[in-house]
Coordinates of C-alpha atoms in Angstrom, one line a residue:
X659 CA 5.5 37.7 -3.9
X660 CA 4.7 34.2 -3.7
X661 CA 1.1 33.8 -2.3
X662 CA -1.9 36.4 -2.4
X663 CA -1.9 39.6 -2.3
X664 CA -4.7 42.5 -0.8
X665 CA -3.4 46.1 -1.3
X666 CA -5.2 49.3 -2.6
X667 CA -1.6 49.7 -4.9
X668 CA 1.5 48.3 -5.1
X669 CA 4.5 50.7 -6.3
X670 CA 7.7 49.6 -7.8
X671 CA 10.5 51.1 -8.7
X672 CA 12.4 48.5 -10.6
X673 CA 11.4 44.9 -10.7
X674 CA 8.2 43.2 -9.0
X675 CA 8.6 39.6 -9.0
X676 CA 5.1 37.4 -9.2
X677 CA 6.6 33.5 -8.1
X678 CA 3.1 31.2 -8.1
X679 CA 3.1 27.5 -6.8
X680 CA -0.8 27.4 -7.3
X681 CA -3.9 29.7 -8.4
X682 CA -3.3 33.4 -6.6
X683 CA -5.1 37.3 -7.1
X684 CA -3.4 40.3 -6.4
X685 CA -6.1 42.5 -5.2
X686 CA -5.5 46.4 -6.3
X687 CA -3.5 48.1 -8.8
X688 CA 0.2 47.7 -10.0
X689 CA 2.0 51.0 -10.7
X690 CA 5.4 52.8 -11.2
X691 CA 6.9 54.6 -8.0
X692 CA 7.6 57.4 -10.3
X693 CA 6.8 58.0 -13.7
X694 CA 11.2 58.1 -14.8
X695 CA 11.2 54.5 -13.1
X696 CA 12.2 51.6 -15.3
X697 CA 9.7 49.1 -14.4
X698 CA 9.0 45.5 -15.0
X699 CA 6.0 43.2 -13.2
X700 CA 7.7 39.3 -14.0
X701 CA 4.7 36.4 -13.4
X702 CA 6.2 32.7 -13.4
X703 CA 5.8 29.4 -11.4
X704 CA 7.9 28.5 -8.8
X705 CA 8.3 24.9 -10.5
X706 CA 8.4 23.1 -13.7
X707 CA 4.9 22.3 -14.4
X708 CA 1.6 23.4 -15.9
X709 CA 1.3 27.2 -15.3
X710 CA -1.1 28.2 -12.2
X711 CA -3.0 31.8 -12.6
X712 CA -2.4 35.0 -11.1
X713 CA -4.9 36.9 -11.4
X714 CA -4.4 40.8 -10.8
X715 CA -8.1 42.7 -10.3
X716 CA -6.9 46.0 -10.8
X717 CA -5.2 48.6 -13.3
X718 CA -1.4 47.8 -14.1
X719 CA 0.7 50.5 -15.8
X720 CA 5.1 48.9 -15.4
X721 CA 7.1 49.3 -18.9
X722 CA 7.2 45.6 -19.3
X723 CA 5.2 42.4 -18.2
X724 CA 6.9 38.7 -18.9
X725 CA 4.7 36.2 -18.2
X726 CA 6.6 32.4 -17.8
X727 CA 10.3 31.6 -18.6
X728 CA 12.3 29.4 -20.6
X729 CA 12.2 26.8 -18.0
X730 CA 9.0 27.6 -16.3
X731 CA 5.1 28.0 -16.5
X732 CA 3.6 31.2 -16.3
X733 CA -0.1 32.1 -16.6
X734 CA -1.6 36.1 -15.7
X735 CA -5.0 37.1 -16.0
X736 CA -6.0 40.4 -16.1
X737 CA -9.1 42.5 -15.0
X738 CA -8.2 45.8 -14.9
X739 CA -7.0 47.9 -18.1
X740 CA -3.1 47.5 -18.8
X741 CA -0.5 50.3 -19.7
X742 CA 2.5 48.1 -20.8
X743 CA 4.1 45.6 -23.5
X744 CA 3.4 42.2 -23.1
X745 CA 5.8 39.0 -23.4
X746 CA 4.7 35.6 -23.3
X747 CA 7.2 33.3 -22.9
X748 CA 6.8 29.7 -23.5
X749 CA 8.1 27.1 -21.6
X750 CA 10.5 24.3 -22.3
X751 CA 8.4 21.5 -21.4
X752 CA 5.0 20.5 -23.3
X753 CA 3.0 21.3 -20.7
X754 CA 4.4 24.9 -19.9
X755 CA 1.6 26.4 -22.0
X756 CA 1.9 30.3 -20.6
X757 CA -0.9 32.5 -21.3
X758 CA -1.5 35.9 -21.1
X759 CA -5.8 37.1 -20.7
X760 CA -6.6 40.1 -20.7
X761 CA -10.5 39.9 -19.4
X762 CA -12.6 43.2 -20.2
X763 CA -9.4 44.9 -20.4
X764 CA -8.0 47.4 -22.6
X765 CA -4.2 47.1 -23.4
X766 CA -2.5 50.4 -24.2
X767 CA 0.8 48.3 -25.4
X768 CA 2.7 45.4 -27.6
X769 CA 2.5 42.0 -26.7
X770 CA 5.2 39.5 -28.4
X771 CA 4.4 35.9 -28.1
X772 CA 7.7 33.2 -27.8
X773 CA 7.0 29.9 -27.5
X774 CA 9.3 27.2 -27.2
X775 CA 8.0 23.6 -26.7
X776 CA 5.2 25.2 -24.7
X777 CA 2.7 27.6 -26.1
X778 CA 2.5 31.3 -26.0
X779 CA -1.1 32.7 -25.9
X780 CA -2.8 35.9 -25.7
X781 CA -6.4 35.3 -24.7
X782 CA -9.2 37.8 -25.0
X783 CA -12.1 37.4 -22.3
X784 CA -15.1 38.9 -20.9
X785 CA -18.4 40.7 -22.2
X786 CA -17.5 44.2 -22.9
X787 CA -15.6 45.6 -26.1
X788 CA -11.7 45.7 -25.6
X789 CA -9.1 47.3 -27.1
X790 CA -5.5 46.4 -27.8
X791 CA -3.8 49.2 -29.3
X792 CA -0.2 48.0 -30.4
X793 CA 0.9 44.8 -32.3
X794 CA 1.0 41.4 -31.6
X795 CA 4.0 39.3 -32.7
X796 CA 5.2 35.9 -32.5
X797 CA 9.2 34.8 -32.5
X798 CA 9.9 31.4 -34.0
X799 CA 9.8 28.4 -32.2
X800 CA 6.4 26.5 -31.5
X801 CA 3.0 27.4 -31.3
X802 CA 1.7 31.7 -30.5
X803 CA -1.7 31.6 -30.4
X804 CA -4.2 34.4 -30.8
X805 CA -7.8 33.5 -28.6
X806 CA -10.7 35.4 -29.2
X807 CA -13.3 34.4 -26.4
X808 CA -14.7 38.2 -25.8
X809 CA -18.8 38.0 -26.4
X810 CA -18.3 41.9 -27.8
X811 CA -15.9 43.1 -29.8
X812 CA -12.0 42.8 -29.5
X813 CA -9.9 45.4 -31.6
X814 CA -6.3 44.8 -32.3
X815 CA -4.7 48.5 -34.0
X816 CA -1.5 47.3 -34.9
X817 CA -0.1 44.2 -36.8
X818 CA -0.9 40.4 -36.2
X819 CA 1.9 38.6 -37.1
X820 CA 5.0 40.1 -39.6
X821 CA 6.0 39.1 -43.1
X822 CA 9.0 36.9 -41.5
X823 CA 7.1 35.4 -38.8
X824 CA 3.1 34.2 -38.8
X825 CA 0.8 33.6 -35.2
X826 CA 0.5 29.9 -35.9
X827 CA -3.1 30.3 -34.8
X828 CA -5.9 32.4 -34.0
X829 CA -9.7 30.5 -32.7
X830 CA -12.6 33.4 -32.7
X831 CA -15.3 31.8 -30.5
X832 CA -18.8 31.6 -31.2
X833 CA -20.3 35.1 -30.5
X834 CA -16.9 37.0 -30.7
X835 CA -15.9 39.3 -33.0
X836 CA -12.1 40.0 -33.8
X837 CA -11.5 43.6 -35.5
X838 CA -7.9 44.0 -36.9
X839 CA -6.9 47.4 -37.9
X840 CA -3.6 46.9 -39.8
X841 CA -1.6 43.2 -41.5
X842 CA -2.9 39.6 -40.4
X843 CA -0.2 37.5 -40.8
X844 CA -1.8 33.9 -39.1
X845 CA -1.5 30.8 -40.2
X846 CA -4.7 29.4 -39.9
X847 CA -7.8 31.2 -38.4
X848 CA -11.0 29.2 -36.7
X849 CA -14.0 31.1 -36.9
X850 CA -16.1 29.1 -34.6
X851 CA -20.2 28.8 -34.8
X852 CA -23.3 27.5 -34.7
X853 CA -25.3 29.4 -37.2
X854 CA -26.5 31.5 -35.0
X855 CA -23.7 34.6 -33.1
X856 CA -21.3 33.1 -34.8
X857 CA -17.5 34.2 -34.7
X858 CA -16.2 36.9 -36.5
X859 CA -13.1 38.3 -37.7
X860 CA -13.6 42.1 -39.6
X861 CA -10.9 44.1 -41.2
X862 CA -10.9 47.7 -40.9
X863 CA -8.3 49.7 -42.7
X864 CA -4.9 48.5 -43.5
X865 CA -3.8 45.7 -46.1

């Protein structure tokens, strides 16, 4: 698909390709043909440059999502709850900054962020409390970055960061709360205020 999209659901059985030049929506959900399919929902730009946004409005439940390349931008935004692991991959260009944003949605999944001279992000948006219910990871390589910009309450279950490799970031926003269930491994950690709803980060259970 390379330009806008309005369907109640789109089914796939293998790979559904998501090729952006500038700012799209796919209105409606993303789902598996069948439940034994081996499924994959791929979101890149069609060029080298900044990424553009593709933003999906509904539920998506695939196996995998990859969001940008090695060679290419890549941005998704998501308003609908996701069944699926994540990968961010960052670009090779400074400016191919991909992001995934998951906005009042729950993720039932992993994400793993790569970046190479561009970014890898996973951004946390909206008004309502989220959950994300696996890990998220970071490979070597530039900057992964962790954004907390949810005015309720984000929980994360599984492990930020490993013992090998640290998020190089993660920025709470003002009025956010970030509740981590299991090992923060981040590098440095912005808790971002103004005396009043200030950003938080909480720890509940783990080490």
């Amino acid at each position: 698909f390379l330009q806008s999209v309005t369907s109640t659901t789109l089914k796939t059985s293998g790979t559904i390709n998501f090729t952006n030049a500038a700012t799209e929506t796919i209105a409606g959900a993303i789902t598996e043909n069948a439940s034994g399919d081996t499924t994959k929902m791929v979101v890149k730009n069609s060029a080298d440059a900044a990424p553009a946004v593709l933003t999906v409005s509904g539920a998506v439940t695939v196996d995998s999502i990859e969001i940008g390349t090695a060679t290419t931008g890549g941005s998704a935004k998501f308003d609908g709850n996701v069944i699926s692991d994540i990968t961010v991959l960052g670009g090779n260009e400074t400016d191919e900054n991909n992001l995934a944003n998951l906005n009042d949605s729950n993720l039932t999944g992993s994400v793993q962020l790569s970046p190479l001279a561009g970014d890898a992000t996973l951004a946390a948006a909206g008004t309502s409390a989220m959950t994300i219910s696996g890990s998220v990871l970071a490979a070597a390589g530039g900057d992964s970055i962790l954004d907390i910009n949810n005015t309720a309450t984000t929980t994360i279950d599984g492990t930020i960061g490993s013992s090998s490799v640290s998020l190089t970031s993660a920025d709470i926003a003002d009025g956010a709360d970030l509740i981590f269930d299991s090992n923060y491994y981040v590098t440095a950690t912005v808790l971002n205020g103004d005396g009043n709803a200030d950003g938080t980060l909480k720890l509940d259970g783990g080490a």
